[in-house]
Amino acid sequence: MHILVIGGAGYIGSHVVKELLQHGVQVTVFDDMSTGQNENLFPQAAFIKGDILDVSALEAVMNGVDGVVHLAAKKAVGESMEHPEKYAVNNITGTLNILNVMAKCGVKNFVFSSSAAVYGMPQYVPVDEKHPTEPINFYGFTKLEIERFLPWYGNLKGINWIALRYFNAVGYDADGDVKGLEKNPQNLLPIVMETAVGIRQGMKIFGNDYDTEDGTCVRDYIHVSDLASAHWLALDYLSKGGSSQSLNLGTGKGISVWEMVKATERLSGQKVNYDFSERRAGDPSLLVAASDTANAVLGWKPVHSDLDNIIRTTWAMYQK
Ligand code: UDP
């Protein structure tokens, strides 16, 4: 099997590449290196630097591949609300370019990195795939918009697809084979880590008056190596004629911001300076996934996502 991994030099993409290589897949990485990193490239995978807005570059790499994993997206929620145009062009136009080139070249199997952001404010938890999709930020809108195109491209162009709705991606490869630290991280755990190593003087915990056990927000943190395994399983499933659908990827277990900070202090031996500040707009108090469908359809189960392993594998990277 020869798979084109678009965005394969990024944080999640590089873990996906490692997983595919371990299953004997021939991998070509296509990445514009805007956030991808050279240290994340594996010598066993071919690498082409290119932009998903460049249709001829996509055509040049598409011939002869059996499937595409697409993770090349802009993903900063705040930025998406300030510069929706960037997100429209990159996440929507760019993905449509990929689908159109796949259709032209007869490539049938597509695994799309989607997000829990398609759901918006949870109306119930755990959130399953039947939960209403009402994104509250433009990033989530772009992901949902592509999910709405996919059944059409399935029916009209014969593209089989799985959209993987990631909850909160965290952690690093336990073997240290992915070497690039995410640049300019915007998410909780890297911010906690940067505070623990002293890159930041302190951090803010956004709200401690939520209706949760310790008052801070609860999220479903899923280890990136568990996300990676789902991509392999999805490709394998599609290659055997599996049916197109969207699947949640989470653990079903919630961890609070406070627990994340305290676990980092415990496992790193470093103090994390934090202040409680105002709630951040748009944050639900509790968001956890029901991933029973991914388990039933793909046989997927998270095995790397316990809190200690999440912290240990991340801390190991920040110590370097
Ligand atoms: N958070 C925080 N301080 C920070 C960054 C995040 O308290 O500096 C909280 C945020 O309010 C949310 C949780 O950490 O409750 C996870 O936020 P993140 O931005 O990582 O992911 P999200 O759940 O928003 O996709």
Tab-separated table of C-alpha atoms and ligand atoms in Angstrom:
chain	number	residue	atom	x	y	z
A	1	MET	CA	0.000	0.000	0.000
A	2	HIS	CA	1.352	3.426	-0.974
A	3	ILE	CA	-0.099	6.309	1.054
A	4	LEU	CA	0.333	10.028	0.528
A	5	VAL	CA	0.407	11.780	3.905
A	6	ILE	CA	-0.348	15.447	3.354
A	7	GLY	CA	0.885	17.368	6.369
A	8	GLY	CA	3.127	14.451	7.334
A	9	ALA	CA	5.850	16.679	8.810
A	10	GLY	CA	3.517	18.172	11.411
A	11	TYR	CA	2.813	17.163	14.977
A	12	ILE	CA	0.093	14.598	14.351
A	13	GLY	CA	1.185	13.802	10.779
A	14	SER	CA	4.664	12.666	11.819
A	15	HIS	CA	3.163	10.235	14.332
A	16	VAL	CA	0.864	8.930	11.589
A	17	VAL	CA	3.852	8.421	9.277
A	18	LYS	CA	5.656	6.424	11.955
A	19	GLU	CA	2.585	4.233	12.471
A	20	LEU	CA	2.162	3.567	8.740
A	21	LEU	CA	5.849	2.721	8.304
A	22	GLN	CA	5.558	0.229	11.150
A	23	HIS	CA	2.781	-1.493	9.198
A	24	GLY	CA	4.969	-1.791	6.118
A	25	VAL	CA	3.171	0.965	4.210
A	26	GLN	CA	5.074	2.870	1.529
A	27	VAL	CA	4.740	6.519	2.548
A	28	THR	CA	5.184	9.770	0.658
A	29	VAL	CA	4.979	12.936	2.757
A	30	PHE	CA	3.716	16.126	1.113
A	31	ASP	CA	4.081	19.196	3.316
A	32	ASP	CA	4.600	22.921	2.748
A	33	MET	CA	6.699	23.091	5.942
A	34	SER	CA	4.771	26.122	7.197
A	35	THR	CA	4.419	24.380	10.546
A	36	GLY	CA	5.967	21.034	9.614
A	37	GLN	CA	9.541	20.396	10.684
A	38	ASN	CA	12.551	18.685	9.121
A	39	GLU	CA	13.231	16.724	12.329
A	40	ASN	CA	9.815	15.091	11.893
A	41	LEU	CA	10.710	13.513	8.541
A	42	PHE	CA	11.488	9.810	8.537
A	43	PRO	CA	14.245	8.656	6.165
A	44	GLN	CA	12.108	5.657	5.140
A	45	ALA	CA	9.416	7.959	3.728
A	46	ALA	CA	9.751	9.998	0.534
A	47	PHE	CA	9.309	13.732	1.040
A	48	ILE	CA	7.991	16.324	-1.389
A	49	LYS	CA	7.770	19.951	-0.309
A	50	GLY	CA	4.605	21.419	-1.719
A	51	ASP	CA	1.489	23.440	-1.101
A	52	ILE	CA	-2.068	22.080	-1.294
A	53	LEU	CA	-3.052	25.273	-3.114
A	54	ASP	CA	-0.748	24.198	-5.969
A	55	VAL	CA	-2.862	21.776	-8.018
A	56	SER	CA	-0.060	20.759	-10.362
A	57	ALA	CA	2.177	19.899	-7.392
A	58	LEU	CA	-0.610	17.705	-6.041
A	59	GLU	CA	-1.067	16.048	-9.446
A	60	ALA	CA	2.643	15.279	-9.574
A	61	VAL	CA	2.499	13.270	-6.321
A	62	MET	CA	-0.944	11.680	-6.655
A	63	ASN	CA	-0.294	9.183	-9.440
A	64	GLY	CA	0.129	5.637	-8.232
A	65	VAL	CA	-0.880	6.198	-4.625
A	66	ASP	CA	-3.535	3.981	-3.022
A	67	GLY	CA	-4.835	6.486	-0.535
A	68	VAL	CA	-4.431	9.888	1.055
A	69	VAL	CA	-4.267	10.949	4.698
A	70	HIS	CA	-4.856	14.697	4.881
A	71	LEU	CA	-3.689	16.575	7.974
A	72	ALA	CA	-2.447	19.800	6.385
A	73	ALA	CA	-4.680	22.374	7.995
A	74	LYS	CA	-4.540	25.566	9.952
A	75	LYS	CA	-5.781	24.779	13.453
A	76	ALA	CA	-5.577	27.786	15.763
A	77	VAL	CA	-9.128	28.459	16.861
A	78	GLY	CA	-8.497	32.085	17.899
A	79	GLU	CA	-6.703	32.938	14.645
A	80	SER	CA	-9.558	31.398	12.653
A	81	MET	CA	-11.907	34.000	14.133
A	82	GLU	CA	-9.540	36.878	13.264
A	83	HIS	CA	-8.454	35.665	9.836
A	84	PRO	CA	-11.223	33.439	8.496
A	85	GLU	CA	-9.954	34.056	4.953
A	86	LYS	CA	-6.749	32.094	5.688
A	87	TYR	CA	-8.800	29.199	7.021
A	88	ALA	CA	-11.256	29.309	4.130
A	89	VAL	CA	-8.463	29.150	1.568
A	90	ASN	CA	-6.205	26.647	3.271
A	91	ASN	CA	-8.693	24.327	4.968
A	92	ILE	CA	-11.510	24.425	2.426
A	93	THR	CA	-9.996	25.320	-0.969
A	94	GLY	CA	-6.864	23.304	-0.203
A	95	THR	CA	-8.861	20.213	0.732
A	96	LEU	CA	-11.104	20.530	-2.323
A	97	ASN	CA	-7.955	20.665	-4.462
A	98	ILE	CA	-6.860	17.377	-2.901
A	99	LEU	CA	-10.247	15.738	-3.493
A	100	ASN	CA	-10.379	16.986	-7.086
A	101	VAL	CA	-6.886	15.713	-7.839
A	102	MET	CA	-7.731	12.375	-6.188
A	103	ALA	CA	-10.819	12.103	-8.394
A	104	LYS	CA	-8.819	13.002	-11.500
A	105	CYS	CA	-6.094	10.458	-10.696
A	106	GLY	CA	-8.507	7.707	-9.596
A	107	VAL	CA	-7.316	7.590	-5.956
A	108	LYS	CA	-10.174	6.179	-3.912
A	109	ASN	CA	-9.381	6.194	-0.198
A	110	PHE	CA	-9.264	9.329	1.915
A	111	VAL	CA	-8.678	9.761	5.645
A	112	PHE	CA	-9.428	13.277	6.792
A	113	SER	CA	-8.314	14.853	10.039
A	114	SER	CA	-11.409	16.442	11.492
A	115	SER	CA	-12.094	17.751	14.951
A	116	ALA	CA	-14.419	17.760	17.927
A	117	ALA	CA	-14.781	21.458	17.010
A	118	VAL	CA	-17.471	20.376	14.501
A	119	TYR	CA	-19.869	19.845	17.424
A	120	GLY	CA	-19.744	23.275	19.060
A	121	MET	CA	-21.133	23.540	22.591
A	122	PRO	CA	-21.955	20.047	23.855
A	123	GLN	CA	-25.669	19.485	24.359
A	124	TYR	CA	-24.910	16.212	26.140
A	125	VAL	CA	-21.831	14.225	27.109
A	126	PRO	CA	-20.220	11.990	26.192
A	127	VAL	CA	-20.547	13.412	22.694
A	128	ASP	CA	-21.255	10.749	20.094
A	129	GLU	CA	-21.291	11.108	16.310
A	130	LYS	CA	-25.057	11.740	16.319
A	131	HIS	CA	-24.619	14.874	18.409
A	132	PRO	CA	-25.733	18.006	16.481
A	133	THR	CA	-22.903	19.729	14.604
A	134	GLU	CA	-23.032	23.465	15.273
A	135	PRO	CA	-19.474	24.815	15.325
A	136	ILE	CA	-18.905	27.989	17.311
A	137	ASN	CA	-15.616	28.942	15.663
A	138	PHE	CA	-14.534	29.282	12.044
A	139	TYR	CA	-11.939	26.522	12.363
A	140	GLY	CA	-14.685	24.045	13.304
A	141	PHE	CA	-16.825	25.365	10.460
A	142	THR	CA	-14.062	24.586	7.911
A	143	LYS	CA	-13.765	21.017	9.218
A	144	LEU	CA	-17.519	20.480	9.118
A	145	GLU	CA	-17.781	22.002	5.668
A	146	ILE	CA	-15.334	19.424	4.301
A	147	GLU	CA	-17.258	16.655	6.070
A	148	ARG	CA	-20.341	17.872	4.181
A	149	PHE	CA	-18.511	17.627	0.842
A	150	LEU	CA	-17.276	14.102	1.520
A	151	PRO	CA	-20.545	12.166	0.992
A	152	TRP	CA	-21.010	14.038	-2.299
A	153	TYR	CA	-17.517	13.156	-3.486
A	154	GLY	CA	-18.276	9.620	-2.291
A	155	ASN	CA	-21.428	9.356	-4.371
A	156	LEU	CA	-20.316	11.339	-7.387
A	157	LYS	CA	-16.608	10.495	-7.597
A	158	GLY	CA	-16.359	7.151	-5.808
A	159	ILE	CA	-14.055	8.433	-3.060
A	160	ASN	CA	-14.281	6.339	0.115
A	161	TRP	CA	-13.550	8.328	3.238
A	162	ILE	CA	-13.216	8.351	6.982
A	163	ALA	CA	-13.268	11.645	8.884
A	164	LEU	CA	-11.541	11.312	12.243
A	165	ARG	CA	-12.860	13.791	14.781
A	166	TYR	CA	-9.983	14.288	17.181
A	167	PHE	CA	-10.655	15.470	20.708
A	168	ASN	CA	-7.649	17.080	22.509
A	169	ALA	CA	-4.441	15.742	20.947
A	170	VAL	CA	-1.511	15.497	23.376
A	171	GLY	CA	1.712	13.574	24.030
A	172	TYR	CA	4.700	12.513	21.938
A	173	ASP	CA	6.055	9.288	20.528
A	174	ALA	CA	7.314	7.222	23.468
A	175	ASP	CA	10.418	6.089	21.518
A	176	GLY	CA	11.446	9.677	20.796
A	177	ASP	CA	11.322	9.046	17.030
A	178	VAL	CA	9.364	12.255	16.432
A	179	LYS	CA	11.875	14.943	17.217
A	180	GLY	CA	10.217	18.271	16.425
A	181	LEU	CA	8.547	20.196	19.226
A	182	GLU	CA	5.458	22.042	18.078
A	183	LYS	CA	6.325	25.666	17.332
A	184	ASN	CA	4.276	28.404	18.974
A	185	PRO	CA	1.890	26.021	20.724
A	186	GLN	CA	-1.550	27.330	21.647
A	187	ASN	CA	-2.908	24.372	23.620
A	188	LEU	CA	-2.965	23.642	27.311
A	189	LEU	CA	-0.360	20.923	27.814
A	190	PRO	CA	2.485	22.555	25.841
A	191	ILE	CA	1.766	25.791	27.728
A	192	VAL	CA	1.990	23.910	31.048
A	193	MET	CA	5.257	22.326	29.850
A	194	GLU	CA	6.762	25.645	28.726
A	195	THR	CA	5.941	27.002	32.171
A	196	ALA	CA	7.512	23.979	33.883
A	197	VAL	CA	10.782	24.363	31.935
A	198	GLY	CA	10.861	28.141	32.415
A	199	ILE	CA	10.236	29.238	28.794
A	200	ARG	CA	7.218	31.026	30.262
A	201	GLN	CA	7.205	32.764	33.628
A	202	GLY	CA	3.677	31.631	34.332
A	203	MET	CA	0.403	30.563	32.836
A	204	LYS	CA	-3.255	31.213	33.330
A	205	ILE	CA	-5.940	28.704	34.154
A	206	PHE	CA	-9.022	30.039	32.427
A	207	GLY	CA	-11.733	29.842	35.074
A	208	ASN	CA	-12.023	27.933	38.352
A	209	ASP	CA	-15.737	28.397	38.901
A	210	TYR	CA	-17.026	25.816	36.441
A	211	ASP	CA	-19.496	23.187	37.479
A	212	THR	CA	-16.810	20.458	37.633
A	213	GLU	CA	-15.164	18.666	40.531
A	214	ASP	CA	-12.290	21.149	40.968
A	215	GLY	CA	-13.915	24.066	39.151
A	216	THR	CA	-11.629	23.949	36.084
A	217	CYS	CA	-12.612	22.765	32.604
A	218	VAL	CA	-12.569	19.088	31.752
A	219	ARG	CA	-11.446	17.766	28.365
A	220	ASP	CA	-10.807	14.433	26.697
A	221	TYR	CA	-7.046	14.248	26.074
A	222	ILE	CA	-6.043	11.630	23.541
A	223	HIS	CA	-2.421	10.617	22.982
A	224	VAL	CA	-1.157	11.362	19.492
A	225	SER	CA	0.117	7.774	19.096
A	226	ASP	CA	-3.458	6.594	19.686
A	227	LEU	CA	-4.662	9.046	17.047
A	228	ALA	CA	-1.979	7.692	14.720
A	229	SER	CA	-3.124	4.091	15.094
A	230	ALA	CA	-6.654	5.107	14.078
A	231	HIS	CA	-5.331	6.412	10.738
A	232	TRP	CA	-3.735	3.089	9.936
A	233	LEU	CA	-6.896	1.225	10.957
A	234	ALA	CA	-9.028	3.575	8.850
A	235	LEU	CA	-6.871	3.045	5.758
A	236	ASP	CA	-6.892	-0.702	6.279
A	237	TYR	CA	-10.679	-0.634	6.733
A	238	LEU	CA	-11.248	1.408	3.576
A	239	SER	CA	-8.879	-0.807	1.573
A	240	LYS	CA	-11.105	-3.770	2.523
A	241	GLY	CA	-14.251	-2.008	1.313
A	242	GLY	CA	-15.337	-0.411	4.615
A	243	SER	CA	-18.070	2.208	4.547
A	244	SER	CA	-17.445	5.926	4.656
A	245	GLN	CA	-18.224	7.725	7.913
A	246	SER	CA	-17.119	10.168	10.603
A	247	LEU	CA	-15.661	8.766	13.821
A	248	ASN	CA	-14.835	10.320	17.182
A	249	LEU	CA	-11.405	9.710	18.658
A	250	GLY	CA	-11.219	10.246	22.392
A	251	THR	CA	-10.825	8.249	25.581
A	252	GLY	CA	-14.252	8.960	27.078
A	253	LYS	CA	-12.465	10.058	30.255
A	254	GLY	CA	-12.165	13.642	31.360
A	255	ILE	CA	-9.086	15.352	32.792
A	256	SER	CA	-9.341	18.846	34.296
A	257	VAL	CA	-6.929	21.712	33.673
A	258	TRP	CA	-6.004	21.594	37.352
A	259	GLU	CA	-5.241	17.853	37.180
A	260	MET	CA	-3.031	18.449	34.147
A	261	VAL	CA	-1.019	21.122	35.976
A	262	LYS	CA	-0.682	19.031	39.139
A	263	ALA	CA	0.289	15.866	37.252
A	264	THR	CA	2.969	17.830	35.396
A	265	GLU	CA	4.377	19.098	38.702
A	266	ARG	CA	4.339	15.603	40.159
A	267	LEU	CA	6.020	13.874	37.205
A	268	SER	CA	8.489	16.612	36.269
A	269	GLY	CA	9.449	17.658	39.790
A	270	GLN	CA	9.103	21.287	38.620
A	271	LYS	CA	6.809	23.970	39.940
A	272	VAL	CA	4.274	25.328	37.449
A	273	ASN	CA	3.425	28.966	38.208
A	274	TYR	CA	-0.187	29.652	37.431
A	275	ASP	CA	-2.912	32.156	38.177
A	276	PHE	CA	-6.599	31.623	37.935
A	277	SER	CA	-8.043	34.079	35.461
A	278	GLU	CA	-11.359	34.816	33.788
A	279	ARG	CA	-13.122	32.124	31.809
A	280	ARG	CA	-12.130	31.994	28.148
A	281	ALA	CA	-15.025	32.755	25.788
A	282	GLY	CA	-16.561	29.711	24.149
A	283	ASP	CA	-15.139	27.117	26.566
A	284	PRO	CA	-17.608	24.409	27.568
A	285	SER	CA	-17.091	23.149	31.130
A	286	LEU	CA	-16.972	19.504	30.103
A	287	LEU	CA	-16.251	17.889	26.755
A	288	VAL	CA	-15.639	14.162	26.421
A	289	ALA	CA	-16.075	11.783	23.533
A	290	ALA	CA	-18.005	8.612	23.044
A	291	SER	CA	-15.687	6.613	20.765
A	292	ASP	CA	-17.641	3.360	20.731
A	293	THR	CA	-18.177	3.645	16.976
A	294	ALA	CA	-14.437	3.846	16.251
A	295	ASN	CA	-14.026	0.818	18.475
A	296	ALA	CA	-16.839	-1.128	16.771
A	297	VAL	CA	-15.949	-0.137	13.194
A	298	LEU	CA	-12.147	-0.059	13.318
A	299	GLY	CA	-11.394	-2.094	16.435
A	300	TRP	CA	-9.631	1.042	17.695
A	301	LYS	CA	-8.803	1.440	21.365
A	302	PRO	CA	-6.586	4.036	23.020
A	303	VAL	CA	-3.635	2.399	24.784
A	304	HIS	CA	-1.252	5.357	25.274
A	305	SER	CA	-3.655	7.895	26.756
A	306	ASP	CA	-3.430	7.472	30.515
A	307	LEU	CA	-2.515	10.735	32.210
A	308	ASP	CA	0.949	9.677	33.380
A	309	ASN	CA	1.982	8.495	29.927
A	310	ILE	CA	0.696	11.687	28.349
A	311	ILE	CA	2.732	13.801	30.738
A	312	ARG	CA	5.853	11.591	30.676
A	313	THR	CA	6.136	11.475	26.884
A	314	THR	CA	5.586	15.233	26.627
A	315	TRP	CA	7.946	16.100	29.454
A	316	ALA	CA	10.668	13.944	27.847
A	317	MET	CA	10.480	16.200	24.762
A	318	TYR	CA	10.529	19.431	26.763
A	319	GLN	CA	13.554	18.333	28.744
A	320	LYS	CA	15.512	18.164	25.492
B	1	UDP	N1	-6.516	26.382	29.075
B	1	UDP	C1	-6.075	27.115	30.175
B	1	UDP	N2	-4.957	27.881	30.022
B	1	UDP	C2	-4.263	27.981	28.850
B	1	UDP	C3	-4.720	27.229	27.748
B	1	UDP	C4	-5.851	26.442	27.902
B	1	UDP	O1	-6.675	27.071	31.239
B	1	UDP	O2	-3.275	28.721	28.787
B	1	UDP	C5	-7.715	25.533	29.198
B	1	UDP	C6	-8.838	25.899	28.264
B	1	UDP	O3	-9.652	26.901	28.841
B	1	UDP	C7	-9.556	24.563	28.111
B	1	UDP	C8	-8.436	23.532	28.238
B	1	UDP	O4	-7.347	24.240	28.846
B	1	UDP	O5	-10.437	24.372	29.193
B	1	UDP	C9	-7.987	22.986	26.887
B	1	UDP	O6	-7.753	24.085	26.027
B	1	UDP	P1	-7.054	23.921	24.617
B	1	UDP	O7	-6.949	25.297	24.030
B	1	UDP	O8	-5.784	23.150	24.769
B	1	UDP	O9	-8.037	23.003	23.791
B	1	UDP	P2	-9.600	23.133	23.454
B	1	UDP	O10	-10.291	22.224	24.432
B	1	UDP	O11	-9.987	24.564	23.600
B	1	UDP	O12	-9.697	22.623	22.064
